[in-house]
mmCIF file of N, CA and C in Angstrom:
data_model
loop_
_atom_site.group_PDB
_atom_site.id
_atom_site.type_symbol
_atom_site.label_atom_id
_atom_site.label_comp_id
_atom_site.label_asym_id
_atom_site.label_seq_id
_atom_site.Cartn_x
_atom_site.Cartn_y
_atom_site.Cartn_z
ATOM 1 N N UNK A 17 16.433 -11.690 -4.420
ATOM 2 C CA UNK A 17 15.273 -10.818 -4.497
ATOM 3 C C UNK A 17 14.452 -10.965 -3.225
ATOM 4 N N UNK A 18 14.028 -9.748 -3.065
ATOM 5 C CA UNK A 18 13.147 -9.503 -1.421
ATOM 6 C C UNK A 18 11.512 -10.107 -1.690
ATOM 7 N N UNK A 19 11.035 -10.994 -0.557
ATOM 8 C CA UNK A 19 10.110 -11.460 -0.396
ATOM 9 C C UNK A 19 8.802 -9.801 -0.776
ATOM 10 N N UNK A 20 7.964 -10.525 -1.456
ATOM 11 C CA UNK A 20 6.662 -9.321 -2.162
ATOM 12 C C UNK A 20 5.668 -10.045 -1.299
ATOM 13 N N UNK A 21 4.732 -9.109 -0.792
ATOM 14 C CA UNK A 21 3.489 -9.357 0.144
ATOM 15 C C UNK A 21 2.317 -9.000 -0.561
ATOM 16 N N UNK A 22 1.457 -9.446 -0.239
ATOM 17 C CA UNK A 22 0.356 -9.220 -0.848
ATOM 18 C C UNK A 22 -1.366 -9.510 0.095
ATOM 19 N N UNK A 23 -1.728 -8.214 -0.058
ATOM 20 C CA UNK A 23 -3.115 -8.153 0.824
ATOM 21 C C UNK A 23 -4.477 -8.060 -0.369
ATOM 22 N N UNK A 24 -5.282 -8.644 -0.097
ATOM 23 C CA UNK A 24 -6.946 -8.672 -0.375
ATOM 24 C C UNK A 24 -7.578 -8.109 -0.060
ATOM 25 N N UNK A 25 -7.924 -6.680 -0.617
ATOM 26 C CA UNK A 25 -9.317 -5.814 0.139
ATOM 27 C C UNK A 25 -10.615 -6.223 -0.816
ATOM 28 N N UNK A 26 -11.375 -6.123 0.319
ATOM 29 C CA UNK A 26 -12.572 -6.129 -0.842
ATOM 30 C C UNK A 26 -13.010 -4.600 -0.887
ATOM 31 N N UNK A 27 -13.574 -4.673 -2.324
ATOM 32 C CA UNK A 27 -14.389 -3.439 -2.448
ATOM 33 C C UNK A 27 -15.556 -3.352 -1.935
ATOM 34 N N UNK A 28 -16.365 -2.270 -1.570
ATOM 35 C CA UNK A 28 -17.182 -1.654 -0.998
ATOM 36 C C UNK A 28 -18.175 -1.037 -1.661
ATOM 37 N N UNK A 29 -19.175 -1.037 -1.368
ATOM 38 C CA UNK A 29 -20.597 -0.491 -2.730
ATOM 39 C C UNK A 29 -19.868 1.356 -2.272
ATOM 40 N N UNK A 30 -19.825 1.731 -0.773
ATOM 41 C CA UNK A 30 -19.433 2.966 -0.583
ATOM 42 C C UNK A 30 -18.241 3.318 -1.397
ATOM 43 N N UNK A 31 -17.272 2.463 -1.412
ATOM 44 C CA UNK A 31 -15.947 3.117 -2.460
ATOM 45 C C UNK A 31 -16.341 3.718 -4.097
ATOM 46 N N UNK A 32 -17.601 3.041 -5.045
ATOM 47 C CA UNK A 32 -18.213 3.576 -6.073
ATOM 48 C C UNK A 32 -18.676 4.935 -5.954
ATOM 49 N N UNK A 33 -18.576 5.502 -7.203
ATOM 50 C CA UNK A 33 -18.888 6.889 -7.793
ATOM 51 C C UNK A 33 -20.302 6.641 -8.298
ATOM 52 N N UNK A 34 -20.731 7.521 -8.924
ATOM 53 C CA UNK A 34 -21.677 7.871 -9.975
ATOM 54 C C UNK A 34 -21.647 7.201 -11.302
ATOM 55 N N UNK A 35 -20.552 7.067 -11.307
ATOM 56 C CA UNK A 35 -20.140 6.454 -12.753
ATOM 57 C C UNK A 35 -20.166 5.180 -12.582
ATOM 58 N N UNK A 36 -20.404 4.291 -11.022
ATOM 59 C CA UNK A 36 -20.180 3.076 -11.453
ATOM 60 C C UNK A 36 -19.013 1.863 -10.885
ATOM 61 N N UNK A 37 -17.851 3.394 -11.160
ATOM 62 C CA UNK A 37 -16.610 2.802 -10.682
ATOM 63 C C UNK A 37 -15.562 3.187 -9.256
ATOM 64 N N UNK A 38 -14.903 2.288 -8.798
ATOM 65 C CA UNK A 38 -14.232 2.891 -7.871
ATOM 66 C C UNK A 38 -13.337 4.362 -7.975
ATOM 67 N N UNK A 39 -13.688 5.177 -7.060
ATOM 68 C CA UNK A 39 -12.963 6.468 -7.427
ATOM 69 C C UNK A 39 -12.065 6.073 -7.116
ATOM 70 N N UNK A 40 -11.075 6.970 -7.862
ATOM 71 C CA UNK A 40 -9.808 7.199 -7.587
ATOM 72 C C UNK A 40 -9.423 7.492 -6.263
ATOM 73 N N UNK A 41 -9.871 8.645 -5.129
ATOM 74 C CA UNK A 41 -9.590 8.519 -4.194
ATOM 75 C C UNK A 41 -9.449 7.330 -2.983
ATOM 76 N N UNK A 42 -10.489 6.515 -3.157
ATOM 77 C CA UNK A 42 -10.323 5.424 -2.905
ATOM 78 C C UNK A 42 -9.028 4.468 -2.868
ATOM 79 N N UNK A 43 -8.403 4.347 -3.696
ATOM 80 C CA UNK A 43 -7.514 3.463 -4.437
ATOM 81 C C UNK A 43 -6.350 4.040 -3.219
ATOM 82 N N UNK A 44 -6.272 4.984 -2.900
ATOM 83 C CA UNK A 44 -5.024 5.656 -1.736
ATOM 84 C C UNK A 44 -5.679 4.506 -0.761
ATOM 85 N N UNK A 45 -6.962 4.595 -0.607
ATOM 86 C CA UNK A 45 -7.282 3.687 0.916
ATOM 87 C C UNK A 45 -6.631 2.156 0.716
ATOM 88 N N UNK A 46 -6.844 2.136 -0.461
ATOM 89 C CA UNK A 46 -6.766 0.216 -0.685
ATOM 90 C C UNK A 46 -5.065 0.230 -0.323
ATOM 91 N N UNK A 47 -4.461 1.037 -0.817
ATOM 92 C CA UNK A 47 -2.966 1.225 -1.099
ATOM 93 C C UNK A 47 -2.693 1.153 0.868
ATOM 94 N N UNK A 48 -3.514 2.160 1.719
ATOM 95 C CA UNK A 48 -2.695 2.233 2.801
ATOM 96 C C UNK A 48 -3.189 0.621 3.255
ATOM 97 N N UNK A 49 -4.552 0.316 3.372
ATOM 98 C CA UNK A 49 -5.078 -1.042 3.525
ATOM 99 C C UNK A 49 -3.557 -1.910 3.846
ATOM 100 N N UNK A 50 -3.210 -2.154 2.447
ATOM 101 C CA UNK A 50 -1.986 -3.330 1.981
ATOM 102 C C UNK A 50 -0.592 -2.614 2.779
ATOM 103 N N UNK A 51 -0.868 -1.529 2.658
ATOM 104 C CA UNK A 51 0.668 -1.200 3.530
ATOM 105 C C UNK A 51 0.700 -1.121 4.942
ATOM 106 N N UNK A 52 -0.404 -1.114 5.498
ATOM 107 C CA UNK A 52 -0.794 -0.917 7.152
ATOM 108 C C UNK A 52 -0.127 -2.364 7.381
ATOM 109 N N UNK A 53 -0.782 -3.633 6.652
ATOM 110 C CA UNK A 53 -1.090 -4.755 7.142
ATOM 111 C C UNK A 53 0.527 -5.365 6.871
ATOM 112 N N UNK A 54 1.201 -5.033 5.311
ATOM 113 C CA UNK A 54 2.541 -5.392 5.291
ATOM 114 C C UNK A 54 3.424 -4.858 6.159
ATOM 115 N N UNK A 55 3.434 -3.908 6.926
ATOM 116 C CA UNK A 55 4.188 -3.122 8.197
ATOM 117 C C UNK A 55 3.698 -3.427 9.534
ATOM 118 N N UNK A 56 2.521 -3.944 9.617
ATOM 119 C CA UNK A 56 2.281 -4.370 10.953
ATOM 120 C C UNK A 56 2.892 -5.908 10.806
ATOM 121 N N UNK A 57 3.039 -6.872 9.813
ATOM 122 C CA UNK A 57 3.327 -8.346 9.425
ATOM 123 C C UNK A 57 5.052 -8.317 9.858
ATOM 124 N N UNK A 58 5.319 -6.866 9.053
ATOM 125 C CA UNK A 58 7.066 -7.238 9.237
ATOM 126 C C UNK A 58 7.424 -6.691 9.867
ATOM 127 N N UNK A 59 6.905 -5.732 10.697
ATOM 128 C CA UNK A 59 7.455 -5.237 12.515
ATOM 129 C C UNK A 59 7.061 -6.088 13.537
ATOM 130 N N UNK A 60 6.230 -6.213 13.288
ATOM 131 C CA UNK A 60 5.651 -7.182 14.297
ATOM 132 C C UNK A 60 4.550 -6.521 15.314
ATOM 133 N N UNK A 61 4.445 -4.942 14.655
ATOM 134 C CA UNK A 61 3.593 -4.340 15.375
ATOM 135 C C UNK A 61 2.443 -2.970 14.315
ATOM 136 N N UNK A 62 1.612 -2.686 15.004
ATOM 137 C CA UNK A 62 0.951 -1.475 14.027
ATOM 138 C C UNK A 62 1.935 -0.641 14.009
ATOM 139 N N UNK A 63 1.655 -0.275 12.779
ATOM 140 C CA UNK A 63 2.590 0.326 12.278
ATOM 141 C C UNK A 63 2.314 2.329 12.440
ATOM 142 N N UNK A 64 3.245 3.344 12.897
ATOM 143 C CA UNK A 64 3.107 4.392 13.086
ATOM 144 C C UNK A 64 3.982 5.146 12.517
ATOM 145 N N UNK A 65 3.090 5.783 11.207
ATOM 146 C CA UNK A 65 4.017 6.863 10.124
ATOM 147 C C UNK A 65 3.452 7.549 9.669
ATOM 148 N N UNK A 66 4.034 8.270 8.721
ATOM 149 C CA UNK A 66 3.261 9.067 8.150
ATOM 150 C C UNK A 66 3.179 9.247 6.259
ATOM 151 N N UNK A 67 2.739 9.493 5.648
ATOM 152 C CA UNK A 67 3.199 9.312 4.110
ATOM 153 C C UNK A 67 3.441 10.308 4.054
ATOM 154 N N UNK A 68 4.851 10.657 3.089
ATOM 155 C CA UNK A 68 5.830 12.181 3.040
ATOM 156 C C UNK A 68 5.264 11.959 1.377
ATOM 157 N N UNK A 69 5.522 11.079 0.887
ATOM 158 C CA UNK A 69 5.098 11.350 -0.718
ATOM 159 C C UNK A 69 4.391 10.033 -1.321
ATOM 160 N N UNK A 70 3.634 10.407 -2.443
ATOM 161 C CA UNK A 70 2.839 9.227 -3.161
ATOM 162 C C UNK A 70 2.463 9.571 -4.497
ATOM 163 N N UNK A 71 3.328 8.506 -5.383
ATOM 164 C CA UNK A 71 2.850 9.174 -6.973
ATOM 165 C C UNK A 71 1.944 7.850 -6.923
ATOM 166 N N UNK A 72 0.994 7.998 -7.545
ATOM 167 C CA UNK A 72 -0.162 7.184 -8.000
ATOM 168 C C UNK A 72 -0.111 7.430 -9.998
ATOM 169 N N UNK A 73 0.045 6.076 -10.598
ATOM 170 C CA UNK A 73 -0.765 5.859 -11.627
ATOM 171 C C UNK A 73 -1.409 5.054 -11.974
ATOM 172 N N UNK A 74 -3.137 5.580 -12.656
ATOM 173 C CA UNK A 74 -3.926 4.689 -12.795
ATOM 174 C C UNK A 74 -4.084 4.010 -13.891
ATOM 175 N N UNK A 75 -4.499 2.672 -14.220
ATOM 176 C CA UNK A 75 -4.476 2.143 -15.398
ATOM 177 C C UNK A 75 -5.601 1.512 -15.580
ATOM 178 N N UNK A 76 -6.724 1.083 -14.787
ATOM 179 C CA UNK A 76 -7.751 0.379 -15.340
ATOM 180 C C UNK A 76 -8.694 0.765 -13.992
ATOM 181 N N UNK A 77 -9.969 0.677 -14.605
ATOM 182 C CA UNK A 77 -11.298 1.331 -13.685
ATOM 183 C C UNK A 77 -11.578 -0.187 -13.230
ATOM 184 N N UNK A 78 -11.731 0.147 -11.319
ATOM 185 C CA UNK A 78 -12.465 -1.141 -10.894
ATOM 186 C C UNK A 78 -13.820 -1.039 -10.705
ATOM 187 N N UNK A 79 -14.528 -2.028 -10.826
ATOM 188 C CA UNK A 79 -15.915 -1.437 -10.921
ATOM 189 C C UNK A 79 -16.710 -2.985 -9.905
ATOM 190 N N UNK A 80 -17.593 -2.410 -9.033
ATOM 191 C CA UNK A 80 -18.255 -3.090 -8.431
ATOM 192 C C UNK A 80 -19.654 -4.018 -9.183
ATOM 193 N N UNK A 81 -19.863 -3.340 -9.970
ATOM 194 C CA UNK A 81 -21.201 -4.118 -10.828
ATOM 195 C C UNK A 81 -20.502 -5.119 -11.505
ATOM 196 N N UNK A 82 -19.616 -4.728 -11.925
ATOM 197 C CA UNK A 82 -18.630 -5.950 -12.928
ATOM 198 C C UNK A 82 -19.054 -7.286 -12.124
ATOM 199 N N UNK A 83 -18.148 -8.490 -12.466
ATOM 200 C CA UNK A 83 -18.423 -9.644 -12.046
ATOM 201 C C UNK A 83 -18.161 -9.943 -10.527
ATOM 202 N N UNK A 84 -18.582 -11.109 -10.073
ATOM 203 C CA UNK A 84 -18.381 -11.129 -8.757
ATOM 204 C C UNK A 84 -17.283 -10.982 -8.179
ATOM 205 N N UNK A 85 -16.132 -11.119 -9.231
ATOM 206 C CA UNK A 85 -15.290 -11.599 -8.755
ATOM 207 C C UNK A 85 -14.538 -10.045 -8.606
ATOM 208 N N UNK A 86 -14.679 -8.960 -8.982
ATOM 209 C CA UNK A 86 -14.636 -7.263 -9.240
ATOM 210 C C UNK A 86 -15.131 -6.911 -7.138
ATOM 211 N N UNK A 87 -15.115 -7.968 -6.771
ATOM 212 C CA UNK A 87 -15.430 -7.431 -4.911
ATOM 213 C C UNK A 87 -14.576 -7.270 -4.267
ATOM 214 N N UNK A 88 -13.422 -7.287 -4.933
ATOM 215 C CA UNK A 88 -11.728 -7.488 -4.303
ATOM 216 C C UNK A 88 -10.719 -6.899 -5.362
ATOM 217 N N UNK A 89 -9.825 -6.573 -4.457
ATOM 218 C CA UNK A 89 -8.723 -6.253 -5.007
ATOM 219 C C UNK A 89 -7.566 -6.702 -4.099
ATOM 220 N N UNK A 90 -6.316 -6.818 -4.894
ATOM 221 C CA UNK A 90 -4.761 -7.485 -4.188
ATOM 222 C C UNK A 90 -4.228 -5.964 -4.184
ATOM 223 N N UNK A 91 -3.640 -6.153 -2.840
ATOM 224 C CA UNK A 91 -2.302 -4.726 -3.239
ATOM 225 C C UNK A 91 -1.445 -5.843 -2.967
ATOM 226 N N UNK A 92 -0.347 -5.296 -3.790
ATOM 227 C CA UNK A 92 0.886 -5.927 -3.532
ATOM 228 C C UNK A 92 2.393 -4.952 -3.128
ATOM 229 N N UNK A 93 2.946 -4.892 -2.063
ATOM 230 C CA UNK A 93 3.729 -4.266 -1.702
ATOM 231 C C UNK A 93 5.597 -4.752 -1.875
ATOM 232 N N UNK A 94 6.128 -4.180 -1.966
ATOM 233 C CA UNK A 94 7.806 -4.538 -2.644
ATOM 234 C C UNK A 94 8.246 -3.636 -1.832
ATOM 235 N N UNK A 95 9.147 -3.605 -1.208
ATOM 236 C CA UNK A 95 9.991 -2.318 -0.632
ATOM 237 C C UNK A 95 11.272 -2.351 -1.885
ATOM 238 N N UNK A 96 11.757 -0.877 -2.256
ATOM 239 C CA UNK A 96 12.465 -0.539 -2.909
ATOM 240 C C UNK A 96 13.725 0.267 -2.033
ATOM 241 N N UNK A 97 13.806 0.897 -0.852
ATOM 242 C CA UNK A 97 14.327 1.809 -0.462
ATOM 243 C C UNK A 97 14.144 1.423 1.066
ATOM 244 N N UNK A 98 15.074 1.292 2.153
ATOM 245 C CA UNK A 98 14.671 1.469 3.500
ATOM 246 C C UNK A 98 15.710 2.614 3.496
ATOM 247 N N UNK A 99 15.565 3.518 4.417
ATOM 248 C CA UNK A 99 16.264 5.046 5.164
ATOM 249 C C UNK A 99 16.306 4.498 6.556
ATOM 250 N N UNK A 100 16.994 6.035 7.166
ATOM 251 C CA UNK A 100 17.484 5.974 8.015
ATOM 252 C C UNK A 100 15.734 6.422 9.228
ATOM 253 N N UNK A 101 14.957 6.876 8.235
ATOM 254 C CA UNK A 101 13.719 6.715 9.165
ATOM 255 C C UNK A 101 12.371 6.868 8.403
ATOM 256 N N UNK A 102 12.916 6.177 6.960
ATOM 257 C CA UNK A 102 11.662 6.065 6.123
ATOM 258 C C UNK A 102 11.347 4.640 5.084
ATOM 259 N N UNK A 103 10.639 4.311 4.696
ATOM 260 C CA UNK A 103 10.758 3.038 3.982
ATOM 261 C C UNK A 103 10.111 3.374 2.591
ATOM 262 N N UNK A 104 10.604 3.230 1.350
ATOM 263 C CA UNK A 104 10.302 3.815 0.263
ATOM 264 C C UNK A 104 9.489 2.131 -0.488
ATOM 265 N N UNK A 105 8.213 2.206 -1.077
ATOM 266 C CA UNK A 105 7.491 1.037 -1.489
ATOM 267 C C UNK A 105 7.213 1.350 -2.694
ATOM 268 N N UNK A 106 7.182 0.646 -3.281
ATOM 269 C CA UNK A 106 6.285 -0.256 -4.959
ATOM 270 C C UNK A 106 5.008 -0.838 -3.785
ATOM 271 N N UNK A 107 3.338 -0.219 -4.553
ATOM 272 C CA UNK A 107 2.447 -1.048 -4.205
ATOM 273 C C UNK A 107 1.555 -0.959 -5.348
ATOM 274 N N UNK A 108 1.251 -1.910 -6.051
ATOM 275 C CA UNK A 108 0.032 -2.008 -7.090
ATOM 276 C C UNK A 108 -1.143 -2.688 -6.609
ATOM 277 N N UNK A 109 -1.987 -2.155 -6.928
ATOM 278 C CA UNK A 109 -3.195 -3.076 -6.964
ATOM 279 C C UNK A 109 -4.147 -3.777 -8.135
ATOM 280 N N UNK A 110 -4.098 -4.921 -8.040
ATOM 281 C CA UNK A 110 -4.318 -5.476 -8.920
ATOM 282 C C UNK A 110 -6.354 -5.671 -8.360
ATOM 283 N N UNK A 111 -6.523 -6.120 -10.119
ATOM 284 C CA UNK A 111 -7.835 -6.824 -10.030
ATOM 285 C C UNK A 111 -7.833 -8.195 -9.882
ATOM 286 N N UNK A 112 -9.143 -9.033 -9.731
ATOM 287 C CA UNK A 112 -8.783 -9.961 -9.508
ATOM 288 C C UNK A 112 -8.214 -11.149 -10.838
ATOM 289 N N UNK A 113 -8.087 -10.667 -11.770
ATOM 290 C CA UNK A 113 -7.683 -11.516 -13.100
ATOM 291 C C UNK A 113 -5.705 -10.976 -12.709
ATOM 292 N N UNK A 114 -5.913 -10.332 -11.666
ATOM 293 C CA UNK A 114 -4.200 -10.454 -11.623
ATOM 294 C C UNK A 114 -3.582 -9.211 -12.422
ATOM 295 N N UNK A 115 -4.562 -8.711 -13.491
ATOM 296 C CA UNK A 115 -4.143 -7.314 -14.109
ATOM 297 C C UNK A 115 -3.892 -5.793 -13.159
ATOM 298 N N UNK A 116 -3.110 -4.815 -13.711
ATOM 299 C CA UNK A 116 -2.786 -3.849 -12.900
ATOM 300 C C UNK A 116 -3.625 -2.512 -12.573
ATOM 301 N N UNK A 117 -4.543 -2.237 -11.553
ATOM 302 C CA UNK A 117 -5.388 -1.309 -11.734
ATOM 303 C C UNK A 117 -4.898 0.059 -11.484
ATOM 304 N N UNK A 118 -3.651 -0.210 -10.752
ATOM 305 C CA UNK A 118 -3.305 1.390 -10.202
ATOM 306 C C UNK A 118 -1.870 0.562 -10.261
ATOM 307 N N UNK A 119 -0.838 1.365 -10.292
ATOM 308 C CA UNK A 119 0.471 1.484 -9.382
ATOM 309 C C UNK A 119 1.300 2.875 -8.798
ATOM 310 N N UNK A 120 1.730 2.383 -7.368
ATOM 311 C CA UNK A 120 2.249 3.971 -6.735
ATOM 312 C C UNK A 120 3.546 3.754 -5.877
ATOM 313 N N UNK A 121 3.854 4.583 -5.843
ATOM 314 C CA UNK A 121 5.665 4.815 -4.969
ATOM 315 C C UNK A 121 5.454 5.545 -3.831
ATOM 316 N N UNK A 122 5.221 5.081 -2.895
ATOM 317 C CA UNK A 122 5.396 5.662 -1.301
ATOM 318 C C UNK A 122 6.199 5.734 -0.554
ATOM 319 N N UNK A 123 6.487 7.255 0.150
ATOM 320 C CA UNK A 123 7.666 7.153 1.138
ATOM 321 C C UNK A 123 6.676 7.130 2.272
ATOM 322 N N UNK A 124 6.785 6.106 3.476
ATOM 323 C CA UNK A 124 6.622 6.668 4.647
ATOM 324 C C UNK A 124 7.717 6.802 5.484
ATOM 325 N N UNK A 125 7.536 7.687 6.224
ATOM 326 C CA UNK A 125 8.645 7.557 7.236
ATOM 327 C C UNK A 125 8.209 7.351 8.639
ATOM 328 N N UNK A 126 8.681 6.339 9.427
ATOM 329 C CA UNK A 126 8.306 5.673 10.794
ATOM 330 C C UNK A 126 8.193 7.128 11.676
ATOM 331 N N UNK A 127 7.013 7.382 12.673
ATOM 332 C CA UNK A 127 6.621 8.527 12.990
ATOM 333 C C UNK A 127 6.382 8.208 15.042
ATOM 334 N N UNK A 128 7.060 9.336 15.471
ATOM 335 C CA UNK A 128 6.767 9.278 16.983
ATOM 336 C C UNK A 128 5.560 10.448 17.188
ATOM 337 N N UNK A 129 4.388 10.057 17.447
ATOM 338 C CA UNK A 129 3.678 10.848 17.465
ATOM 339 C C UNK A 129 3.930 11.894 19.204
ATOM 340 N N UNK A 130 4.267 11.194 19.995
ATOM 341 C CA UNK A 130 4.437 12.233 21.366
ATOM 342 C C UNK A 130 4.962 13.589 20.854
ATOM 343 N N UNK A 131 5.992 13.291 20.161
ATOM 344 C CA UNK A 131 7.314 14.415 19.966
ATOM 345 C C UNK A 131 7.113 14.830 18.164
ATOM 346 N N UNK A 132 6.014 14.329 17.853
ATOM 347 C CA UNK A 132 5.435 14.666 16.495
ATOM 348 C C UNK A 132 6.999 14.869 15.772
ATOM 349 N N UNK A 133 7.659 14.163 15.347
ATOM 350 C CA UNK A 133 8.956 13.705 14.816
ATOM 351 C C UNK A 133 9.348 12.192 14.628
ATOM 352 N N UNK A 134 9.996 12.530 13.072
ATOM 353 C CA UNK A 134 10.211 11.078 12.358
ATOM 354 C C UNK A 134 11.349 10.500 13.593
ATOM 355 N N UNK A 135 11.238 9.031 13.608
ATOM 356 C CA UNK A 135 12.053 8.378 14.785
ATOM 357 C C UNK A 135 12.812 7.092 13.678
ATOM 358 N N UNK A 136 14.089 7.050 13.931
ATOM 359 C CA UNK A 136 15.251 6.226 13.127
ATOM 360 C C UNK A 136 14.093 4.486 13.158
ATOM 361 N N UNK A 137 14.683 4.077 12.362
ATOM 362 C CA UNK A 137 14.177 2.014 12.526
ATOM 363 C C UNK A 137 15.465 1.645 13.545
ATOM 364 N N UNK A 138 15.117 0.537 14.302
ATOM 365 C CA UNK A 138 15.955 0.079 14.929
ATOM 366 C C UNK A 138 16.666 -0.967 14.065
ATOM 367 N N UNK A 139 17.572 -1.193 14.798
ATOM 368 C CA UNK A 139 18.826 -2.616 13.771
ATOM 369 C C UNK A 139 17.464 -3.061 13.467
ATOM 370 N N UNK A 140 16.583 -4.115 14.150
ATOM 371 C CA UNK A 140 15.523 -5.171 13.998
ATOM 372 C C UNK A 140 14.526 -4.788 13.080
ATOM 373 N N UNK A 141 13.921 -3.643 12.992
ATOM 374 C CA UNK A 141 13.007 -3.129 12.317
ATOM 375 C C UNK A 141 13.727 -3.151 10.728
ATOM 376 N N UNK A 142 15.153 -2.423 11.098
ATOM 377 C CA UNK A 142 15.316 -2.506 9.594
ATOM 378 C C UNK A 142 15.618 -3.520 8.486
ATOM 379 N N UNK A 143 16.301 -4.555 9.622
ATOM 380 C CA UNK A 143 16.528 -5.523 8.906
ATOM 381 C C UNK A 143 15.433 -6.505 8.570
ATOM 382 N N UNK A 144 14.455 -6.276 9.140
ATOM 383 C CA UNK A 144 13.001 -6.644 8.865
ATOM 384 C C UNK A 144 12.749 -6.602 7.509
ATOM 385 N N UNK A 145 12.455 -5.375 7.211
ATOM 386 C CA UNK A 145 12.515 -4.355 6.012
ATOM 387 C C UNK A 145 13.114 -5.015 5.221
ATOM 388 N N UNK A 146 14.207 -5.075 4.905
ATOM 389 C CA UNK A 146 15.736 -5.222 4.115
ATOM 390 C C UNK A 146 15.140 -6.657 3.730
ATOM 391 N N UNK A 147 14.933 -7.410 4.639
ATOM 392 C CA UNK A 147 14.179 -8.623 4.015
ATOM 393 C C UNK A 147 13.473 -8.692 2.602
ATOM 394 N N UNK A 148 12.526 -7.598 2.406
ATOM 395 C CA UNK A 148 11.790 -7.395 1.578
ATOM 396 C C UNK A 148 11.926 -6.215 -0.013
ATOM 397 N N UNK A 149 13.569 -6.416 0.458
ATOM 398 C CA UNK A 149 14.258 -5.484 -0.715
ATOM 399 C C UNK A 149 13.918 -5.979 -2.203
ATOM 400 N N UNK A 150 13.452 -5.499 -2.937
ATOM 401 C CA UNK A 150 13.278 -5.850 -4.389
ATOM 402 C C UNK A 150 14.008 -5.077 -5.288
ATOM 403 N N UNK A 151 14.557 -5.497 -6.152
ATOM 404 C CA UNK A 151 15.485 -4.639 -7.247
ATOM 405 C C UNK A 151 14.335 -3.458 -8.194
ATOM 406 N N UNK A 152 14.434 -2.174 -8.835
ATOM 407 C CA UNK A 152 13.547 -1.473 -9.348
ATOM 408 C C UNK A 152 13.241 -2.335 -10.583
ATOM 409 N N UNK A 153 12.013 -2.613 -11.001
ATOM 410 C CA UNK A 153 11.505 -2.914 -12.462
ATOM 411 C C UNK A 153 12.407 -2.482 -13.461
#
């Protein structure tokens, strides 16, 4: 089984709604947050892509008034899929009791912005990747 990464954002009084709780839109930020930082960790560089698709489901409201400990959240990233110029992820974000607040399936695909076209992983890049293969739930 492929090594799982895991990043710490904290929440933000700006990420809250009206209601209290972190919007939903938000939760995409926390998601790229954990995936910026797991792709810059296992390339070895910032990472340049683009997201082709993202199912998001939500399961529990994070909320900033909650306890102190409600100032953070974990994403945790799994690669499920590397391509020939995209990397397909499992990333949840958890609260901090470790429970599941969101989970989503992302394709990005590695992006050359000069020539605004997806660009292949190299041997190194991919086997980078491949490192972090996890079997599907």
């Amino acid at each position: 089984m492929g090594e799982t990464f895991e990043r710490r954002v904290d929440v933000r009084w700006r990420d809250t709604d009206a209601l209290g709780h972190v919007n939903h839109a938000v939760f995409l930020t926390y998601l790229e947050e954990g995936r910026d930082a797991f792709l810059a960790g296992t390339l070895g560089r910032d990472p340049t892509y683009v997201v082709a698709r993202i199912e998001v489901d939500f399961r529990a409201e994070v909320r900033l008034a909650d306890a102190l400990a409600d100032r953070y959240v974990t994403v945790r990233v799994e690669v499920e899929r590397v391509g020939t110029t995209s990397v397909t992820t499992r990333e949840t974000i958890l609260t901090p009791l470790g429970e599941p607040a969101a989970g989503a399936r992302v394709v990005a695909v590695q992006w050359d912005p000069g020539r605004r076209a997806p660009v292949p992983f190299s041997a190194e890049s991919r086997a980078r990747l491949e490192a972090h293969l996890t079997p599907a739930p």
